Coordinates of C-alpha atoms in Angstrom, one line a residue:
M1 CA -4.7 8.4 -39.8
A2 CA -8.0 7.9 -38.2
G3 CA -7.7 5.9 -35.8
V4 CA -5.3 7.9 -34.0
R5 CA -7.1 11.3 -34.6
R6 CA -9.4 8.9 -32.9
A7 CA -7.9 7.8 -30.0
R8 CA -6.2 10.9 -29.2
Q9 CA -9.8 12.5 -29.4
G10 CA -10.7 9.8 -26.9
T11 CA -8.0 10.3 -24.5
R12 CA -8.6 14.3 -24.9
R13 CA -11.9 13.4 -24.0
E14 CA -10.7 11.3 -20.9
I15 CA -8.9 14.6 -19.6
E16 CA -12.0 15.9 -19.3
G17 CA -13.8 14.6 -17.5
F18 CA -10.6 13.4 -14.8
L19 CA -10.9 17.5 -14.4
G20 CA -14.2 17.8 -13.8
I21 CA -14.0 14.9 -10.8
G22 CA -13.6 17.0 -7.3
P23 CA -11.9 16.4 -4.4
V24 CA -13.4 14.5 -1.2
Q25 CA -11.7 14.6 2.9
V26 CA -10.9 12.2 4.1
A27 CA -11.9 11.1 7.7
E28 CA -11.7 8.6 10.6
L29 CA -14.4 7.5 12.6
D30 CA -14.8 5.0 15.6
I31 CA -17.7 3.6 16.7
G32 CA -16.3 2.5 19.7
A33 CA -16.8 -1.3 21.1
D34 CA -20.4 -1.0 22.5
A35 CA -21.6 0.8 19.1
S36 CA -23.8 -1.6 17.3
G37 CA -22.4 -5.5 19.3
G38 CA -18.5 -4.9 17.9
G39 CA -16.1 -6.3 19.6
E40 CA -15.0 -5.8 23.0
G41 CA -12.4 -3.5 23.6
V42 CA -9.9 -6.5 24.2
E43 CA -7.4 -5.1 20.9
G44 CA -6.4 -2.1 23.3
A45 CA -5.2 -4.0 26.3
A46 CA -3.4 -6.1 24.8
R47 CA -1.6 -2.9 23.3
T48 CA -0.6 -0.9 26.3
E49 CA 0.2 -4.8 28.0
E50 CA 2.0 -6.4 26.0
A51 CA 3.3 -3.3 23.6
P52 CA 4.2 0.3 25.4
G53 CA 5.2 2.5 24.1
V54 CA 5.1 6.6 23.0
E55 CA 1.0 6.2 21.6
G56 CA -0.2 8.9 23.9
A57 CA 1.7 11.9 22.9
A58 CA 1.2 10.2 19.6
Q59 CA -2.5 10.7 19.7
A60 CA -1.9 13.8 21.3
E61 CA -0.2 15.2 18.6
R62 CA -2.9 15.1 16.1
A63 CA -5.7 16.8 15.3
P64 CA -8.5 16.8 18.3
G65 CA -12.1 14.3 18.2
V66 CA -15.6 15.3 17.4
R67 CA -18.4 13.6 19.8
S68 CA -21.8 14.3 19.3
A69 CA -24.4 14.8 22.1
A70 CA -27.1 12.6 22.6
G71 CA -27.6 8.7 21.0
S72 CA -24.0 9.1 19.6
A73 CA -21.6 9.4 22.6
A74 CA -19.9 6.2 21.2
A75 CA -18.3 8.1 18.7
E76 CA -15.6 10.3 17.4
L77 CA -14.5 11.9 14.3
R78 CA -11.3 13.2 14.2
P79 CA -9.8 13.8 9.8
G80 CA -6.7 11.7 8.5
P81 CA -3.6 13.0 9.2
G82 CA -2.8 16.7 7.5
S83 CA -6.4 17.1 6.7
A84 CA -8.6 20.3 8.0
P85 CA -11.5 19.2 10.5
V86 CA -14.5 17.6 8.9
T87 CA -17.0 20.1 7.1
S88 CA -19.8 19.8 4.5
G89 CA -19.2 17.9 1.2
A90 CA -17.5 14.4 -0.2
V91 CA -15.6 12.9 2.7
F92 CA -14.4 8.7 2.9
V93 CA -13.7 7.6 5.6
L94 CA -12.1 4.9 7.1
V95 CA -14.2 3.1 10.6
R96 CA -13.0 2.3 13.5
R97 CA -14.7 0.0 16.4
A98 CA -12.2 0.2 19.6
G99 CA -9.8 1.5 17.6
R100 CA -9.5 -1.7 14.7
P101 CA -9.8 -1.1 10.9
I102 CA -13.5 -1.6 9.8
G103 CA -14.0 -1.1 6.6
T104 CA -14.5 2.9 4.7
V105 CA -17.5 4.5 3.5
L106 CA -17.6 7.0 1.2
G107 CA -20.6 9.9 2.4
Q108 CA -22.7 12.8 1.8
V109 CA -22.6 15.5 4.3
P110 CA -25.1 18.3 3.8
E111 CA -24.9 22.2 4.5
G112 CA -25.1 22.5 8.0
A113 CA -25.7 18.8 9.2
D114 CA -23.6 17.8 12.1
P115 CA -20.7 15.0 10.3
E116 CA -19.9 13.0 13.0
E117 CA -24.9 11.8 13.3
V118 CA -24.8 12.3 9.0
L119 CA -21.3 9.9 8.5
A120 CA -21.9 7.2 12.5
G121 CA -25.5 6.7 10.7
L122 CA -23.6 5.3 7.8
A123 CA -20.9 2.9 9.4
R124 CA -22.9 1.5 11.7
K125 CA -23.5 -0.6 8.8
L126 CA -19.8 -2.1 8.8
P127 CA -20.3 -5.7 9.5
G128 CA -18.4 -6.0 12.6
G129 CA -16.4 -9.3 13.0
E130 CA -15.2 -11.2 15.4
P131 CA -13.5 -9.3 18.4
P132 CA -9.4 -9.5 17.8
E133 CA -7.0 -11.1 19.9
P134 CA -5.1 -10.6 22.1
L135 CA -1.9 -9.4 20.9
P136 CA 1.7 -11.7 21.8
R137 CA 4.7 -9.9 21.5
P138 CA 5.7 -8.4 19.2
P139 CA 9.9 -9.2 18.5
S140 CA 12.6 -6.8 17.9
A141 CA 11.6 -4.6 14.5
S142 CA 13.9 -2.5 12.4
V143 CA 12.3 0.1 9.9
V144 CA 13.6 0.4 6.8
V145 CA 12.7 3.3 4.7
A146 CA 14.9 4.8 1.3
T147 CA 14.2 7.2 0.1
R148 CA 15.9 10.0 -2.7
E149 CA 15.2 13.7 -2.7
R150 CA 12.2 14.0 -0.7
A151 CA 13.5 15.2 2.9
D152 CA 10.3 17.2 3.9
Q153 CA 8.1 14.4 2.4
L154 CA 10.4 11.7 5.0
A155 CA 10.4 14.6 7.7
R156 CA 6.3 13.4 7.7
A157 CA 7.2 9.6 7.4
L158 CA 10.4 9.8 10.0
D159 CA 7.7 11.9 13.1
S160 CA 5.1 8.7 12.5
L161 CA 7.2 5.6 12.5
L162 CA 8.7 7.7 15.9
A163 CA 5.5 7.7 17.5
Q164 CA 5.1 3.6 17.2
D165 CA 4.2 1.1 20.5
H166 CA 6.3 -1.4 19.3
P167 CA 8.8 -2.5 22.4
D168 CA 11.7 -2.9 20.5
F169 CA 12.4 -1.1 16.9
E170 CA 15.0 0.5 15.1
I171 CA 14.7 2.5 11.6
V172 CA 17.1 3.0 9.7
V173 CA 16.9 4.8 6.4
V174 CA 18.6 5.1 2.6
D175 CA 19.4 7.2 1.3
N176 CA 19.6 6.1 -2.6
A177 CA 21.5 7.4 -5.7
P178 CA 22.0 11.0 -3.6
V179 CA 22.7 14.8 -5.8
T180 CA 22.5 16.5 -2.5
G181 CA 23.0 15.6 0.7
E182 CA 20.1 17.1 2.0
T183 CA 18.4 13.5 3.5
R184 CA 21.8 13.2 5.6
E185 CA 22.0 16.9 7.3
L186 CA 17.8 15.7 8.4
V187 CA 18.7 12.9 9.3
E188 CA 21.7 14.6 11.4
R189 CA 20.6 17.2 12.2
K190 CA 16.8 16.1 12.7
Y191 CA 17.5 13.3 14.0
G192 CA 19.8 12.7 15.9
E193 CA 20.9 9.4 17.3
R194 CA 17.0 7.6 17.2
V195 CA 17.7 7.3 13.3
R196 CA 20.0 5.5 11.5
Y197 CA 21.7 7.5 8.0
V198 CA 22.5 5.2 4.9
C199 CA 23.9 6.4 2.1
E200 CA 23.5 3.4 -1.5
P201 CA 25.4 5.1 -4.9
V202 CA 23.6 2.9 -6.6
P203 CA 20.1 3.9 -7.9
G204 CA 17.4 1.7 -7.3
L205 CA 14.3 0.4 -5.7
A206 CA 15.7 -2.5 -4.8
I207 CA 19.0 -2.2 -4.6
A208 CA 18.7 0.0 -1.9
H209 CA 16.5 -2.5 0.4
N210 CA 18.6 -4.6 0.5
R211 CA 21.2 -2.5 1.7
G212 CA 18.6 -1.5 4.4
L213 CA 19.0 -5.7 4.3
A214 CA 22.2 -5.7 5.0
A215 CA 22.9 -3.3 7.4
V216 CA 19.9 -4.2 10.2
R217 CA 20.4 -6.0 13.3
S218 CA 16.7 -6.7 14.4
E219 CA 15.0 -10.6 13.7
V220 CA 11.9 -8.4 11.5
I221 CA 12.9 -6.7 8.9
A222 CA 10.0 -4.1 7.8
F223 CA 9.5 -1.9 4.2
T224 CA 7.7 1.3 3.8
D225 CA 8.0 4.0 1.3
D226 CA 9.3 8.3 2.2
D227 CA 5.5 9.2 1.6
V228 CA 3.1 7.5 4.1
V229 CA 1.7 8.6 7.4
A230 CA 2.1 5.5 9.6
D231 CA -0.8 4.7 12.2
P232 CA 0.4 4.8 16.0
H233 CA 0.0 1.4 16.1
W234 CA 1.5 -0.1 12.7
L235 CA 5.0 -1.8 13.2
T236 CA 3.4 -4.1 16.9
E237 CA 0.2 -5.3 14.5
L238 CA 2.7 -5.8 10.4
T239 CA 5.6 -7.7 13.5
A240 CA 3.4 -9.9 16.1
P241 CA 1.6 -12.4 13.9
F242 CA 5.8 -13.3 13.6
A243 CA 5.5 -14.3 17.1
A244 CA 2.6 -16.5 16.4
D245 CA 3.8 -18.5 13.5
P246 CA 6.8 -19.4 13.1
R247 CA 6.3 -20.5 9.4
L248 CA 5.3 -16.7 9.0
G249 CA 7.8 -15.9 6.7
C250 CA 6.3 -11.9 5.6
T251 CA 3.2 -10.0 6.4
T252 CA 1.6 -7.2 4.2
G253 CA -0.9 -4.9 5.8
L254 CA -3.9 -1.4 4.5
I255 CA -3.4 1.4 3.3
L256 CA -5.2 3.8 2.4
P257 CA -5.3 7.7 0.8
A258 CA -4.1 10.3 3.5
R259 CA -5.5 13.3 1.3
L260 CA -8.0 12.8 -2.1
R261 CA -7.9 16.3 -3.3
T262 CA -6.6 16.2 -7.0
P263 CA -9.0 13.4 -9.3
A264 CA -5.6 11.6 -9.8
Q265 CA -5.7 10.9 -6.1
V266 CA -9.3 10.6 -6.2
L267 CA -9.9 7.9 -9.6
L268 CA -6.4 5.9 -8.2
E269 CA -8.8 5.5 -4.8
S270 CA -12.1 5.0 -6.5
H271 CA -10.4 2.4 -8.7
G272 CA -9.1 0.8 -4.7
G273 CA -6.1 2.1 -4.6
F274 CA -3.3 -0.1 -2.7
A275 CA -6.1 -1.3 0.0
K276 CA -6.3 -5.4 0.1
G277 CA -9.6 -4.7 2.4
F278 CA -10.8 -5.6 5.6
T279 CA -9.9 -9.0 5.9
P280 CA -7.4 -11.1 7.8
R281 CA -6.2 -14.2 5.5
T282 CA -3.1 -16.2 5.7
Y283 CA -1.3 -18.0 2.6
D284 CA -0.3 -20.7 2.4
P285 CA 2.0 -22.8 -0.8
A286 CA 0.7 -25.9 1.6
D287 CA -3.0 -25.0 1.3
P288 CA -2.2 -23.2 -1.6
P289 CA -5.9 -20.7 -2.2
A290 CA -8.6 -22.0 -4.0
D291 CA -10.0 -18.2 -5.6
E292 CA -5.7 -17.9 -6.4
P293 CA -5.5 -19.6 -10.0
L294 CA -1.9 -18.7 -10.6
F295 CA -1.5 -18.3 -6.7
P296 CA 1.8 -17.4 -6.1
F297 CA 2.3 -15.8 -9.2
T298 CA -0.3 -14.2 -8.6
A299 CA 2.1 -11.0 -6.1
G300 CA -0.1 -7.8 -6.5
R301 CA -3.2 -9.9 -4.4
F302 CA -1.0 -10.5 -1.7
G303 CA 0.1 -6.1 -0.5
S304 CA 2.7 -3.8 -1.7
G305 CA 6.2 -2.7 -1.2
A306 CA 5.1 0.1 0.7
N307 CA 3.7 -2.3 4.5
M308 CA 5.2 -5.3 4.4
A309 CA 7.8 -7.3 6.7
F310 CA 8.9 -9.7 7.2
R311 CA 11.5 -12.6 9.1
T312 CA 14.6 -11.3 8.5
A313 CA 16.7 -14.4 8.2
V314 CA 14.1 -15.6 5.4
L315 CA 14.8 -12.7 3.0
R316 CA 17.7 -13.2 3.8
A317 CA 17.8 -16.6 3.0
V318 CA 15.8 -15.8 -0.3
G319 CA 18.9 -14.0 -1.6
G320 CA 17.0 -10.9 -0.8
F321 CA 14.7 -8.1 -3.6
D322 CA 16.9 -8.5 -7.2
P323 CA 18.4 -5.5 -7.7
A324 CA 17.1 -5.3 -11.5
T325 CA 13.3 -4.8 -10.0
G326 CA 12.2 -1.7 -8.2
A327 CA 11.6 2.0 -9.4
G328 CA 15.5 3.8 -10.3
T329 CA 15.7 1.5 -13.1
P330 CA 14.8 -0.1 -15.7
A331 CA 12.6 -2.5 -15.2
R332 CA 10.4 0.6 -13.6
G333 CA 9.0 -1.6 -10.6
G334 CA 8.3 -5.7 -8.4
D335 CA 11.0 -5.1 -6.3
D336 CA 7.9 -6.3 -3.8
L337 CA 6.6 -8.5 -5.3
Y338 CA 9.1 -10.5 -5.9
G339 CA 10.0 -10.7 -2.4
F340 CA 6.6 -11.9 -1.2
V341 CA 6.4 -15.2 -4.1
R342 CA 10.5 -15.9 -3.1
V343 CA 9.2 -16.2 0.4
L344 CA 6.5 -18.4 -0.5
A345 CA 8.4 -20.2 -3.3
E346 CA 10.5 -21.4 0.1
G347 CA 7.9 -22.8 1.7
Q348 CA 6.2 -19.2 3.6
R349 CA 3.7 -18.0 5.1
L350 CA 2.0 -14.8 4.2
R351 CA -0.3 -13.3 6.0
Y352 CA -2.7 -9.8 4.7
T353 CA -2.9 -8.2 8.7
P354 CA -5.3 -4.6 7.5
S355 CA -5.3 -4.0 12.1
A356 CA -2.1 -2.4 10.6
L357 CA -2.0 0.6 8.5
V358 CA 0.2 3.7 7.0
W359 CA -1.5 6.0 4.7
H360 CA 0.0 7.2 1.7
H361 CA 0.5 10.1 0.3
H362 CA -1.1 9.1 -3.8
R363 CA 0.4 10.5 -6.6
E364 CA -1.3 13.4 -7.8
T365 CA -1.6 14.4 -11.3
W366 CA -2.8 13.1 -14.4
R367 CA 1.0 12.8 -16.2
D368 CA 1.6 11.0 -12.8
L369 CA -1.5 8.0 -13.4
E370 CA 0.2 8.0 -16.6
T371 CA 3.7 7.2 -15.5
Q372 CA 1.8 4.7 -12.5
A373 CA -0.1 2.5 -14.9
Y374 CA 3.3 2.1 -17.4
G375 CA 5.2 1.5 -14.6
Y376 CA 2.6 -1.4 -12.5
G377 CA 2.3 -3.1 -16.1
A378 CA 6.1 -3.1 -16.2
G379 CA 7.0 -4.1 -13.3
L380 CA 4.6 -6.9 -13.1
T381 CA 6.5 -8.9 -16.3
A382 CA 9.9 -8.1 -15.2
Y383 CA 8.9 -9.5 -11.2
L384 CA 7.5 -12.9 -13.7
T385 CA 10.8 -12.6 -15.8
A386 CA 13.1 -12.2 -13.1
I387 CA 10.8 -15.3 -10.8
L388 CA 12.2 -17.9 -13.3
V389 CA 15.0 -16.6 -14.4
N390 CA 16.5 -16.7 -10.6
R391 CA 14.4 -19.8 -10.3
P392 CA 14.0 -21.4 -12.8
S393 CA 12.0 -25.0 -11.7
L394 CA 9.5 -22.7 -11.4
L395 CA 8.7 -22.3 -14.8
P396 CA 6.2 -25.8 -14.9
A397 CA 4.2 -24.8 -11.9
F398 CA 3.5 -21.3 -13.6
L399 CA 3.0 -22.8 -17.6
A400 CA 0.7 -25.3 -15.7
R401 CA -1.0 -22.2 -14.0
V402 CA -1.8 -19.9 -16.3
P403 CA -4.9 -21.8 -18.9
G404 CA -7.5 -21.1 -15.0
G405 CA -5.8 -17.8 -14.5
L406 CA -6.5 -16.9 -17.6
A407 CA -10.2 -17.8 -17.7
H408 CA -9.7 -15.8 -14.5
A409 CA -8.4 -12.9 -15.6
R410 CA -11.5 -12.4 -18.1
G411 CA -13.7 -13.3 -15.3
L412 CA -12.4 -10.5 -13.4
T413 CA -12.7 -8.0 -16.7
A414 CA -16.2 -8.7 -17.1
V415 CA -17.2 -8.0 -14.0
R416 CA -14.7 -4.4 -14.3
A417 CA -16.2 -3.4 -17.5
T418 CA -19.5 -4.3 -16.1
A419 CA -18.5 -2.3 -13.1
D420 CA -17.5 0.8 -15.2
G421 CA -20.3 0.8 -17.2
A422 CA -21.8 1.4 -14.0
A423 CA -19.8 4.8 -13.6
T424 CA -20.2 6.0 -16.5
D425 CA -23.9 6.6 -15.9
G426 CA -23.0 8.5 -12.8
D427 CA -23.7 5.3 -10.3
A428 CA -21.6 4.0 -7.5
T429 CA -22.3 0.5 -7.8
D430 CA -22.6 -0.9 -5.0
G431 CA -24.8 2.2 -3.0
D432 CA -25.0 6.0 -2.9
A433 CA -22.9 7.8 -2.9
T434 CA -24.1 11.1 -3.1
D435 CA -27.0 11.3 -0.8
G436 CA -25.2 9.8 2.7
T437 CA -28.2 7.0 2.0
G438 CA -25.0 3.8 2.7
P439 CA -22.2 2.9 2.6
V440 CA -20.6 2.8 -0.7
A441 CA -20.0 -1.2 -0.5
D442 CA -21.5 -3.8 1.0
V443 CA -18.1 -5.6 3.1
P444 CA -15.7 -4.8 5.1
G445 CA -13.5 -2.8 2.5
G446 CA -14.9 -2.9 -0.5
H447 CA -14.5 0.6 -1.5
D448 CA -13.5 -0.5 -5.1
S449 CA -16.3 2.2 -5.7
R450 CA -15.5 3.1 -9.2
T451 CA -17.5 5.9 -9.6
H452 CA -15.6 7.6 -11.5
P453 CA -15.1 5.5 -14.5
W454 CA -11.5 4.7 -14.6
P455 CA -10.1 6.3 -18.6
R456 CA -8.5 3.5 -21.6
R457 CA -5.2 5.6 -22.1
L458 CA -4.4 4.1 -18.7
S459 CA -4.8 1.0 -19.2
R460 CA -3.3 0.9 -23.0
L461 CA -0.2 2.3 -20.8
Q462 CA -0.1 -0.1 -18.4
R463 CA -0.4 -3.1 -20.8
Q464 CA 2.5 -1.9 -22.5
G465 CA 4.1 -1.4 -19.5
M466 CA 3.4 -4.9 -19.2
L467 CA 5.5 -5.4 -22.3
Y468 CA 8.6 -3.4 -22.6
G469 CA 8.7 -5.5 -18.7
P470 CA 10.7 -8.0 -19.2
V471 CA 12.9 -6.4 -22.0
G472 CA 13.2 -3.5 -19.1
Y473 CA 14.0 -6.4 -16.4
L474 CA 17.0 -7.8 -18.7
R475 CA 17.8 -4.3 -19.2
A476 CA 18.6 -3.7 -15.9
R477 CA 20.4 -6.7 -14.9
R478 CA 22.6 -5.5 -17.9
A479 CA 23.4 -2.0 -16.2
L480 CA 24.6 -3.9 -13.2
R481 CA 26.8 -6.1 -14.8
T482 CA 28.5 -2.1 -16.0
V483 CA 28.0 -1.1 -12.4
A484 CA 30.1 -4.2 -11.2
L485 CA 32.3 -3.4 -14.1
E486 CA 33.2 0.1 -13.4
A487 CA 34.0 -0.8 -9.5
R488 CA 36.9 -3.2 -10.0

């Protein structure tokens, strides 16, 4: 009893500290190609030449940027999607150079100061990297958005998808186990012939994605969620790599927060959110990465389901996603991770491309974080179970990688404990997020500042979810068999 009482008291203290986390503004800052000797600005020209579209109209609808006077004319600051103009206070900034995302900084704008000047000073400390190569003309693409009773969010996502600069794409909305006709009515009333509507009566994200996979006609199929706002270049950046690499089976992209208004949103992004950094990377099963001892089973490192694309023929060849995984099933998640590993197991490459950006609306409450933590844990072990059930030949490879993977995990846990300890004392791990003197990390995309300690309650829930995951997967398989029998 005493242990239970202490745990409850600890959780109460964690929630009290959590509720004290203040909001952070979200913005974008383009410091231009010539601001610090960066790229040559060829990216925009490549897009204009290879993939003309409606980017101009999309930009015209965005909030106007702010340009400072002398000394920083190459910099342009604008609020994040759906945000108000930047004022004093804490600001999370996506830094672009000539339109290309290169990193993030977290700064504090003093009262009365020019936000653009303060934030541009931090942004110019980020390395610029190599200038991007011109993009090849992207292949035809289909964007599948699975949704369920969230018409308002869906409309925002569809507006951003229709503003893509890709030259040849379609949008398919999969209405998953609808209770009302709101989604169908929205698509037919507002989007007419521009968006295709498909209904999938059986609940489950993987099932909905498979329904979309069966419906599309394009060379590449991209998936995103109904709670994102896609950058106008998103689809072109995500799909163009398929034209350059015939062995590429999958791509993933960058996911950043659309809003940081609640403690839950700030806490999640403080610990990295969904982003995988700002360095492009190709994962090749023929040349396994030395820093991934569990490869290809460390699928969470590759990307997330809100921003992924597959060569359609390859995804169909592996049978699509396991229908017993994903949100809306007892497995709780893991459908995207399953897809990544199945494609890699077939000898196909996977590429992470941070220039393919979507802005994600993170969950907003403490209870949301509890649900998310448990679901992530369950989805992780559920997808591993699914992989080994569907491809038992992978079991020896998995078992051979476990010792090295456990050692690697212990090392990461030690690093995290050190970082969390520093964060508990109120310091960011790299740079100071309170006085505006430096970026929160010393590498592009290193915004995993851990400024706020991660609650032990959430870690416990994730571990509990991991224990439940295989059980949830088997329950989901049994439920699907029941549905199949009832349909006969």
